[in-house]
Amino acid sequence: MKKLGVVILFLILLFLGQSYGLAETMVLTSQNTHKEQSFQHKKAGDELFKKGEIKKAAIEYIEALRLYKEYEIEELITMATRISWGGKLKESEEILREVLKKAPQNRRAILQLARVLSWQGRQIEALSMVDALLKKAPADEEALLVKANALRFLGRPDKALDLYDQILAKRDDFDARLGKAYAYGSLRIPSKLEENFKLLKPGHPYQEKDVKDLELYKKSIFNPAVLTGFSYFHDTDENEVYTYRLGFETYLKDFRVVGNYFYREGSDNLRTSYSDEFIFEVGKRLTHPLWGSVSLGFSQGGKDKTFVIGGVGLNLLAGRGSVGLNVNKSVLTDTAKLMEDVIRVLSINYFINQSVTDRISLYANYNHRWYSDDNQADSVQGSVRYKINFGNPTVSLGYRVVYLDFKKQKRHGYFDPDDFWSNQLFLTIYYENPKVYVYLEPFIGHQTFRRYGLWSYDRAYGGTGTLGIKLNENLNFEMSIEGGNYAAGTTSGWKYYQTGFLLKYVF
């Protein structure tokens, strides 16, 4: 029996050893198969890339790296770069971060990761990475270009210009020239954009596409345009207002000139009133960071009285955003009663808009108004916004607080509360493709105020939505809707909705 037991034990061990060897062989065979398949996908990606089919190449590279990851670092960076050019930014970021775990100081990987972050809209993070490189090598042209582009995307084209010029002082670099042209476009200086556009010398097919894209961009913002629109307003106090609009936009040298005519017809249970308004606005970039504008026009309403309207505005690029002020004189035309009473308002508004991080931004404004019926009002608004998703669609969640206080309650048809407070949570969603864009901003919260000695406590809700359709290169159509019970959302203060359209033709 003992001999039989020994034989059985020997056979079991022999079987286990063979099984282990077989399993090991199977694992190695599987790994080799995956490795071979990975090489085939990489080769297919290389061939597609040479043909200019970059999006298809990106898919092949992603599949190659799914099957096998142990490529040389330089090969990984090359594949990650091409994957990003194919629009797969998140996948490219993951590969580059893995590379930097193995080689934290790899300049090429750091630069490409900074580009990928910038293309995702994460400019502050990209700037942090590229600034670390520039501390070691301040004249690094690639790093300067990445930083300049990130600053431009962040909303500081004025600062980006200095960096583009540093590169162009050494040689006429296509990408730096292209970025400089776009920077002048962002600053609304058409003469400088045109000057740099003429100096672009494409040397590759993709650069020729870049030139065509810039030409379309230039046309869309600087060519003369005409527009027409209509809107309908209704609230629970039975106010109705029909508004018709005709306008134009153009540039005379570096001056932006805008003209608009509005005809409004308002009605309620007691009256029907009309209002005509015509206003011109001229704006110009005074310095690279400072934009100034002046508007002037007239408004004619009830009793056929005509009043001069208009104002001045300044907007300064500062920090990671902008600050500014506006002074404006207008006539209230939001309802039939207000059109009839022709109440004028002089207002001064200060604002600040800043990005704290790539995800967090802040906005605040203060407004003081003087009314022609011997009333005054102060309002303060602040909001914080958190970006949830950087892709398409862009999604943000925000919190907003509003304070509004009037000197008197005049019973003249406009909402004039004491100690109005509102706290709101809002969501913004923006989606765009070459033909369509959509913007949505619903909100919910509460509002409280005192009026005529009585306190009111209520929830607040509402939202806005816009659908734009690019019918062709010249013609855009836009529909909008908004509404809710937010008392400070309209001049009249009632629950309301408003809808309309705008048609714009660019020559």
Coordinates of C-alpha atoms in Angstrom, one line a residue:
M1 CA 0.0 0.0 0.0
K2 CA 2.8 2.4 0.8
K3 CA 4.4 1.7 -2.5
L4 CA 1.1 2.3 -4.2
G5 CA 0.7 5.6 -2.3
V6 CA 4.2 6.8 -3.4
V7 CA 3.4 6.0 -7.0
I8 CA 0.1 7.9 -6.9
L9 CA 1.9 10.9 -5.2
F10 CA 4.6 10.8 -7.9
L11 CA 2.0 10.7 -10.7
I12 CA 0.1 13.7 -9.1
L13 CA 3.3 15.8 -8.9
L14 CA 4.2 14.9 -12.4
F15 CA 0.7 15.9 -13.6
L16 CA 0.9 19.2 -11.7
G17 CA 4.3 20.0 -13.1
Q18 CA 3.1 19.4 -16.6
S19 CA 0.0 21.5 -16.0
Y20 CA 2.1 24.3 -14.7
G21 CA 4.4 24.2 -17.7
L22 CA 1.4 24.0 -20.0
A23 CA -0.2 27.1 -18.3
E24 CA 3.1 29.0 -18.4
T25 CA 3.4 28.1 -22.1
M26 CA -0.2 29.2 -22.7
V27 CA 0.4 32.6 -20.9
L28 CA 3.6 33.2 -22.9
T29 CA 1.8 32.2 -26.1
S30 CA -1.1 34.6 -25.3
Q31 CA 1.3 37.4 -24.5
N32 CA 3.2 36.9 -27.7
T33 CA -0.1 36.8 -29.7
H34 CA -1.2 40.1 -28.1
K35 CA 2.2 41.6 -28.8
E36 CA 2.1 40.6 -32.4
Q37 CA -1.5 41.9 -32.8
S38 CA -0.4 45.2 -31.2
F39 CA 2.4 45.6 -33.7
Q40 CA 0.0 44.9 -36.5
H41 CA -2.4 47.7 -35.2
K42 CA 0.6 50.1 -34.8
K43 CA 1.7 49.4 -38.4
A44 CA -1.8 50.0 -39.6
G45 CA -1.9 53.2 -37.7
D46 CA 1.4 54.3 -39.2
E47 CA 0.1 53.6 -42.7
L48 CA -3.1 55.5 -42.1
F49 CA -1.2 58.5 -40.6
K50 CA 1.0 58.7 -43.8
K51 CA -2.2 58.9 -45.9
G52 CA -3.5 61.7 -43.7
E53 CA -6.3 59.6 -42.2
I54 CA -5.4 60.8 -38.7
K55 CA -8.7 59.9 -36.9
K56 CA -8.5 56.3 -38.2
A57 CA -4.9 56.1 -37.3
A58 CA -5.7 57.2 -33.7
I59 CA -8.1 54.3 -33.3
E60 CA -5.4 51.8 -34.5
Y61 CA -2.9 53.2 -32.0
I62 CA -5.3 53.0 -29.1
E63 CA -6.0 49.4 -30.0
A64 CA -2.3 48.7 -30.3
L65 CA -1.7 50.1 -26.7
R66 CA -4.7 48.2 -25.3
L67 CA -3.0 44.9 -26.4
Y68 CA 0.6 45.8 -25.5
K69 CA 2.0 48.7 -23.6
E70 CA 5.7 48.0 -23.3
Y71 CA 6.8 50.2 -26.3
E72 CA 9.9 52.4 -26.1
I73 CA 9.2 55.8 -24.5
E74 CA 9.7 57.8 -27.7
E75 CA 7.3 55.5 -29.6
L76 CA 4.7 56.0 -26.9
I77 CA 5.0 59.8 -27.1
T78 CA 4.7 59.6 -30.9
M79 CA 1.6 57.5 -30.7
A80 CA 0.1 59.7 -27.9
T81 CA 0.8 62.8 -30.1
R82 CA -0.9 61.3 -33.1
I83 CA -3.8 60.1 -31.0
S84 CA -4.4 63.7 -29.7
W85 CA -4.3 65.0 -33.3
G86 CA -7.0 62.4 -34.1
G87 CA -9.2 64.1 -31.4
K88 CA -8.8 61.4 -28.7
L89 CA -7.6 63.8 -26.0
K90 CA -8.4 61.8 -22.9
E91 CA -6.7 58.7 -24.3
S92 CA -3.7 60.7 -25.2
E93 CA -3.5 62.2 -21.8
E94 CA -3.6 58.8 -20.1
I95 CA -0.7 57.6 -22.2
L96 CA 1.4 60.7 -21.6
R97 CA 0.9 60.5 -17.8
E98 CA 2.0 56.9 -17.8
V99 CA 5.2 57.9 -19.7
L100 CA 5.9 60.7 -17.2
K101 CA 5.6 58.2 -14.3
K102 CA 8.6 56.4 -15.9
A103 CA 10.4 59.5 -17.2
P104 CA 9.3 62.5 -15.1
Q105 CA 11.7 64.9 -16.8
N106 CA 10.9 64.0 -20.4
R107 CA 10.6 67.4 -22.1
R108 CA 8.7 66.0 -25.2
A109 CA 6.1 64.3 -23.0
I110 CA 5.6 67.3 -20.8
L111 CA 5.1 69.6 -23.8
Q112 CA 2.7 67.3 -25.5
L113 CA 0.7 66.8 -22.3
A114 CA 0.5 70.6 -21.8
R115 CA -0.8 70.9 -25.4
V116 CA -3.4 68.1 -24.8
L117 CA -4.6 69.8 -21.5
S118 CA -4.9 73.1 -23.3
W119 CA -6.9 71.6 -26.1
Q120 CA -9.3 70.2 -23.5
G121 CA -9.8 73.7 -22.0
R122 CA -7.5 73.1 -19.0
Q123 CA -5.4 76.2 -19.6
I124 CA -4.2 76.9 -16.1
E125 CA -3.0 73.3 -15.6
A126 CA -1.2 73.5 -19.0
L127 CA 0.4 76.8 -18.1
S128 CA 1.7 75.4 -14.8
M129 CA 3.4 72.5 -16.7
V130 CA 5.0 74.7 -19.4
D131 CA 6.1 77.4 -16.9
A132 CA 8.2 74.7 -15.1
L133 CA 10.0 74.1 -18.4
L134 CA 10.5 77.8 -19.1
K135 CA 12.2 78.2 -15.7
K136 CA 14.9 75.9 -16.9
A137 CA 15.0 77.1 -20.5
P138 CA 13.4 80.6 -20.9
A139 CA 14.1 80.7 -24.7
D140 CA 12.5 77.3 -25.4
E141 CA 10.4 78.2 -28.5
E142 CA 8.1 75.2 -28.3
A143 CA 7.3 75.9 -24.7
L144 CA 6.7 79.6 -25.5
L145 CA 4.3 78.6 -28.2
V146 CA 2.3 76.3 -26.0
K147 CA 2.2 79.0 -23.3
A148 CA 1.1 81.7 -25.8
N149 CA -1.7 79.5 -27.1
A150 CA -2.9 78.6 -23.6
L151 CA -3.0 82.3 -22.6
R152 CA -5.0 83.1 -25.7
F153 CA -7.5 80.3 -25.0
L154 CA -7.7 81.5 -21.4
G155 CA -8.9 84.9 -22.6
R156 CA -5.6 86.8 -22.4
P157 CA -4.6 87.3 -26.1
D158 CA -2.9 90.5 -25.1
K159 CA -0.3 88.6 -23.0
A160 CA -0.1 85.9 -25.7
L161 CA 1.1 88.5 -28.3
D162 CA 4.3 89.2 -26.4
L163 CA 5.2 85.5 -26.5
Y164 CA 4.4 85.1 -30.2
D165 CA 6.6 88.1 -30.9
Q166 CA 9.5 86.5 -29.0
I167 CA 9.3 83.5 -31.3
L168 CA 8.8 85.5 -34.5
A169 CA 11.8 87.8 -33.7
K170 CA 14.0 84.8 -34.3
R171 CA 12.3 83.2 -37.3
D172 CA 9.0 83.4 -39.2
D173 CA 7.3 80.4 -37.5
F174 CA 3.9 79.4 -39.1
D175 CA 2.2 78.3 -35.9
A176 CA 3.3 81.4 -34.0
R177 CA 2.1 83.6 -36.9
L178 CA -1.2 81.8 -36.9
G179 CA -1.6 82.2 -33.2
K180 CA -0.8 85.9 -33.4
A181 CA -3.5 86.4 -36.1
Y182 CA -6.1 84.7 -33.9
A183 CA -5.0 86.8 -30.9
Y184 CA -5.7 89.9 -32.9
G185 CA -9.0 88.4 -33.9
S186 CA -9.9 87.9 -30.2
L187 CA -8.9 91.5 -29.5
R188 CA -11.1 92.7 -32.4
I189 CA -8.3 94.4 -34.3
P190 CA -9.0 93.5 -37.9
S191 CA -6.1 95.4 -39.5
K192 CA -3.5 93.5 -37.5
L193 CA -5.2 90.1 -38.1
E194 CA -5.2 90.9 -41.9
E195 CA -1.5 91.9 -41.7
N196 CA -0.5 88.6 -40.1
F197 CA -2.9 86.6 -42.4
K198 CA -1.0 87.9 -45.5
L199 CA 2.3 86.8 -44.0
L200 CA 1.2 83.1 -43.4
K201 CA 3.2 80.7 -45.6
P202 CA 1.8 77.2 -45.4
G203 CA 4.3 74.4 -46.1
H204 CA 2.1 71.4 -45.5
P205 CA -1.5 70.4 -46.4
Y206 CA -2.7 70.7 -42.7
Q207 CA -1.3 74.3 -42.7
E208 CA -3.2 75.1 -45.8
K209 CA -6.4 74.0 -43.9
D210 CA -5.3 76.2 -41.0
V211 CA -5.2 79.2 -43.3
K212 CA -8.7 78.4 -44.7
D213 CA -10.1 78.0 -41.2
L214 CA -8.6 81.4 -40.2
E215 CA -10.1 83.0 -43.3
L216 CA -13.5 81.7 -42.3
Y217 CA -13.0 83.0 -38.8
K218 CA -11.9 86.4 -40.1
K219 CA -15.0 86.6 -42.3
S220 CA -17.4 85.5 -39.5
I221 CA -16.3 88.3 -37.1
F222 CA -15.2 91.2 -39.3
N223 CA -17.3 91.1 -42.5
P224 CA -20.4 93.3 -42.5
A225 CA -23.6 91.6 -41.3
V226 CA -27.3 92.4 -41.2
L227 CA -29.7 90.8 -38.8
T228 CA -33.4 90.7 -38.1
G229 CA -35.3 89.3 -35.1
F230 CA -38.6 89.0 -33.3
S231 CA -39.6 88.2 -29.7
Y232 CA -42.8 87.7 -27.8
F233 CA -43.1 88.4 -24.0
H234 CA -46.0 87.4 -21.7
D235 CA -46.4 87.5 -17.9
T236 CA -49.1 86.6 -15.4
D237 CA -50.2 90.3 -15.1
E238 CA -51.5 89.9 -18.7
N239 CA -48.7 92.0 -20.2
E240 CA -47.8 91.2 -23.8
V241 CA -45.0 92.7 -25.8
Y242 CA -44.1 92.1 -29.4
T243 CA -40.6 93.3 -30.3
Y244 CA -39.2 93.6 -33.9
R245 CA -35.6 94.2 -34.6
L246 CA -33.4 95.3 -37.6
G247 CA -29.7 95.8 -37.2
F248 CA -26.3 95.8 -38.8
E249 CA -22.7 95.2 -37.7
T250 CA -19.5 96.2 -39.5
Y251 CA -15.9 97.4 -39.0
L252 CA -14.5 100.7 -40.3
K253 CA -10.8 100.2 -40.0
D254 CA -10.4 99.1 -36.4
F255 CA -13.7 100.6 -35.2
R256 CA -16.6 98.2 -34.6
V257 CA -19.9 99.9 -35.6
V258 CA -23.3 98.5 -34.6
G259 CA -26.8 99.9 -35.3
N260 CA -30.1 98.5 -34.1
Y261 CA -33.7 99.6 -34.5
F262 CA -36.4 98.2 -32.2
Y263 CA -40.1 98.5 -32.6
R264 CA -42.2 97.4 -29.6
E265 CA -46.0 97.0 -29.3
G266 CA -47.2 96.3 -25.7
S267 CA -50.7 95.7 -24.4
D268 CA -52.5 94.8 -21.1
N269 CA -56.1 94.8 -19.9
L270 CA -56.2 98.6 -20.0
R271 CA -54.1 99.9 -22.8
T272 CA -52.0 99.4 -25.9
S273 CA -48.7 101.3 -26.3
Y274 CA -45.8 101.6 -28.7
S275 CA -42.2 102.3 -28.6
D276 CA -39.5 103.1 -31.2
E277 CA -35.8 102.8 -30.4
F278 CA -32.8 103.4 -32.6
I279 CA -29.2 103.2 -31.2
F280 CA -25.7 103.3 -32.6
E281 CA -22.6 101.8 -30.8
V282 CA -18.9 102.3 -31.7
G283 CA -16.2 100.3 -30.0
K284 CA -12.4 100.1 -30.3
R285 CA -9.5 98.4 -28.8
L286 CA -7.8 101.4 -27.0
T287 CA -4.8 99.3 -25.8
H288 CA -4.2 95.6 -26.1
P289 CA -5.9 94.9 -22.7
L290 CA -8.5 97.8 -22.8
W291 CA -11.7 97.9 -24.9
G292 CA -13.9 101.1 -25.0
S293 CA -17.3 101.7 -26.5
V294 CA -19.7 104.6 -26.8
S295 CA -23.4 104.3 -27.8
L296 CA -25.9 107.0 -28.7
G297 CA -29.5 106.9 -29.9
F298 CA -33.1 107.9 -29.1
S299 CA -36.3 106.3 -27.7
Q300 CA -39.8 107.5 -28.5
G301 CA -42.7 106.1 -26.5
G302 CA -45.9 107.3 -24.9
K303 CA -47.2 110.8 -25.6
D304 CA -44.8 110.9 -28.5
K305 CA -41.9 112.1 -26.4
T306 CA -38.4 111.5 -27.6
F307 CA -35.5 110.9 -25.3
V308 CA -31.7 110.6 -25.9
I309 CA -30.3 107.2 -24.8
G310 CA -26.8 105.7 -24.8
G311 CA -23.7 105.3 -22.7
V312 CA -20.1 104.4 -22.4
G313 CA -18.3 101.2 -21.4
L314 CA -14.8 100.0 -20.6
N315 CA -13.6 96.4 -20.4
L316 CA -10.1 95.6 -19.1
L317 CA -8.4 92.2 -19.5
A318 CA -6.8 91.5 -16.1
G319 CA -5.7 88.5 -14.1
R320 CA -7.4 85.4 -15.5
G321 CA -10.4 87.3 -16.8
S322 CA -11.7 90.8 -17.1
V323 CA -13.1 93.8 -15.1
G324 CA -15.1 96.7 -16.3
L325 CA -17.7 99.4 -15.9
N326 CA -20.6 100.7 -17.9
V327 CA -22.7 103.9 -17.6
N328 CA -26.0 103.8 -19.5
K329 CA -29.1 105.9 -20.0
S330 CA -32.2 104.0 -21.2
V331 CA -36.0 104.1 -21.2
L332 CA -38.1 101.4 -19.7
T333 CA -40.1 99.7 -22.4
D334 CA -40.8 96.3 -21.0
T335 CA -44.6 96.6 -20.7
A336 CA -47.4 98.8 -22.1
K337 CA -47.7 100.9 -18.9
L338 CA -43.9 101.5 -18.9
M339 CA -44.0 102.6 -22.5
E340 CA -46.8 105.0 -21.7
D341 CA -45.1 106.5 -18.7
V342 CA -41.6 106.7 -20.4
I343 CA -39.6 106.3 -17.2
R344 CA -35.9 106.9 -17.8
V345 CA -33.1 105.2 -16.0
L346 CA -29.5 106.1 -15.5
S347 CA -27.4 103.2 -14.4
I348 CA -23.7 102.5 -13.5
N349 CA -22.5 99.0 -13.4
Y350 CA -19.2 97.5 -12.2
F351 CA -18.2 93.9 -12.8
I352 CA -15.4 91.4 -12.4
N353 CA -15.1 87.9 -14.0
Q354 CA -12.1 85.6 -13.1
S355 CA -11.0 82.0 -13.4
V356 CA -9.6 80.7 -10.1
T357 CA -8.8 77.3 -11.5
D358 CA -9.6 75.5 -14.7
R359 CA -12.8 74.3 -13.1
I360 CA -13.8 77.2 -10.8
S361 CA -14.7 80.7 -12.0
L362 CA -16.1 83.7 -10.1
Y363 CA -18.4 86.6 -11.3
A364 CA -19.6 89.6 -9.4
N365 CA -21.2 92.9 -10.3
Y366 CA -22.6 96.0 -8.5
N367 CA -25.3 98.2 -10.1
H368 CA -26.8 101.5 -9.1
R369 CA -29.8 103.1 -10.9
W370 CA -31.4 106.5 -10.8
Y371 CA -35.0 106.6 -12.0
S372 CA -36.8 109.7 -13.5
D373 CA -39.7 109.2 -11.0
D374 CA -37.4 110.1 -8.1
N375 CA -36.4 106.5 -7.2
Q376 CA -33.1 104.7 -6.9
A377 CA -32.0 101.1 -6.6
D378 CA -28.9 99.1 -5.7
S379 CA -28.2 95.6 -6.8
V380 CA -25.3 93.2 -6.1
Q381 CA -24.8 89.8 -7.7
G382 CA -22.2 87.2 -7.2
S383 CA -21.8 83.7 -8.6
V384 CA -19.3 80.8 -8.5
R385 CA -19.2 78.2 -11.3
Y386 CA -17.7 74.7 -11.3
K387 CA -17.0 73.1 -14.6
I388 CA -17.9 69.4 -14.5
N389 CA -17.0 68.4 -18.0
F390 CA -14.5 70.0 -20.3
G391 CA -15.6 68.1 -23.4
N392 CA -18.5 68.6 -25.8
P393 CA -20.9 69.3 -24.3
T394 CA -19.3 71.6 -21.7
V395 CA -21.2 71.2 -18.4
S396 CA -21.0 73.5 -15.3
L397 CA -22.8 73.7 -12.0
G398 CA -23.1 77.0 -10.2
Y399 CA -24.4 79.0 -7.3
R400 CA -25.7 82.6 -7.5
V401 CA -26.8 85.1 -4.9
V402 CA -28.6 88.3 -5.7
Y403 CA -29.4 91.4 -3.6
L404 CA -31.7 94.2 -4.8
D405 CA -33.0 97.2 -2.8
F406 CA -35.1 100.2 -3.9
K407 CA -35.3 103.5 -2.2
K408 CA -39.1 103.8 -2.6
Q409 CA -42.1 101.8 -3.7
K410 CA -43.6 104.0 -6.4
R411 CA -46.4 101.8 -7.9
H412 CA -45.3 102.8 -11.4
G413 CA -45.3 99.4 -13.1
Y414 CA -41.8 98.2 -12.3
F415 CA -40.7 95.7 -9.6
D416 CA -39.3 97.9 -6.8
P417 CA -38.8 95.7 -3.6
D418 CA -37.0 96.3 -0.3
D419 CA -34.3 93.8 0.7
F420 CA -34.8 91.4 -2.1
W421 CA -32.6 88.3 -1.7
S422 CA -32.3 85.2 -3.9
N423 CA -30.1 82.2 -3.7
Q424 CA -30.0 79.9 -6.7
L425 CA -28.4 76.7 -8.0
F426 CA -27.9 76.7 -11.8
L427 CA -26.7 74.3 -14.4
T428 CA -25.2 75.4 -17.8
I429 CA -24.8 73.0 -20.8
Y430 CA -23.2 74.0 -24.1
Y431 CA -22.9 71.8 -27.1
E432 CA -21.6 72.6 -30.6
N433 CA -20.9 70.9 -33.8
P434 CA -20.2 72.5 -37.3
K435 CA -23.9 73.0 -37.9
V436 CA -25.7 73.4 -34.6
Y437 CA -25.1 74.9 -31.1
V438 CA -27.2 74.6 -28.0
Y439 CA -27.1 76.4 -24.7
L440 CA -29.2 75.6 -21.7
E441 CA -29.3 77.2 -18.2
P442 CA -32.0 76.0 -15.8
F443 CA -32.0 77.2 -12.2
I444 CA -33.8 76.7 -8.9
G445 CA -33.7 78.4 -5.6
H446 CA -35.6 80.8 -3.4
Q447 CA -36.5 84.5 -3.2
T448 CA -37.6 86.8 -0.4
F449 CA -38.4 90.5 -0.3
R450 CA -40.6 93.2 1.3
R451 CA -42.9 95.4 -0.8
Y452 CA -45.5 97.9 0.4
G453 CA -44.8 96.7 4.0
L454 CA -45.5 93.0 3.2
W455 CA -43.0 90.2 3.2
S456 CA -42.9 87.5 0.5
Y457 CA -41.2 84.2 0.7
D458 CA -41.2 81.9 -2.3
R459 CA -39.1 79.4 -4.3
A460 CA -37.5 80.7 -7.5
Y461 CA -37.2 78.7 -10.7
G462 CA -36.7 79.2 -14.4
G463 CA -34.1 79.1 -17.1
T464 CA -33.0 80.0 -20.6
G465 CA -32.3 78.1 -23.8
T466 CA -30.8 78.8 -27.2
L467 CA -30.7 76.8 -30.3
G468 CA -28.5 78.0 -33.2
I469 CA -28.4 76.6 -36.7
K470 CA -25.6 77.4 -39.1
L471 CA -27.6 77.2 -42.4
N472 CA -24.5 78.0 -44.5
E473 CA -21.2 79.9 -44.3
N474 CA -23.2 83.2 -44.5
L475 CA -26.5 82.6 -42.7
N476 CA -27.2 81.8 -39.0
F477 CA -30.6 81.2 -37.4
E478 CA -31.1 81.3 -33.7
M479 CA -34.1 80.5 -31.5
S480 CA -34.4 81.3 -27.8
I481 CA -36.7 80.8 -24.9
E482 CA -36.6 81.9 -21.3
G483 CA -39.0 82.1 -18.4
G484 CA -39.8 81.4 -14.8
N485 CA -41.1 83.0 -11.6
Y486 CA -37.9 84.8 -10.6
A487 CA -39.2 88.2 -9.6
A488 CA -36.0 90.1 -10.5
G489 CA -35.8 88.4 -13.9
T490 CA -37.9 91.0 -15.6
T491 CA -38.7 94.7 -15.0
S492 CA -42.3 94.0 -14.2
G493 CA -41.6 91.2 -11.6
W494 CA -44.3 88.7 -12.6
K495 CA -44.0 85.1 -13.7
Y496 CA -43.2 85.2 -17.4
Y497 CA -42.0 83.6 -20.5
Q498 CA -40.3 85.0 -23.6
T499 CA -39.5 83.4 -26.9
G500 CA -38.1 84.7 -30.2
F501 CA -35.6 84.2 -33.1
L502 CA -32.7 86.0 -34.7
L503 CA -31.5 85.7 -38.3
K504 CA -28.0 86.9 -39.2
Y505 CA -26.5 87.2 -42.7
V506 CA -22.7 87.8 -43.0
F507 CA -21.5 89.2 -46.4

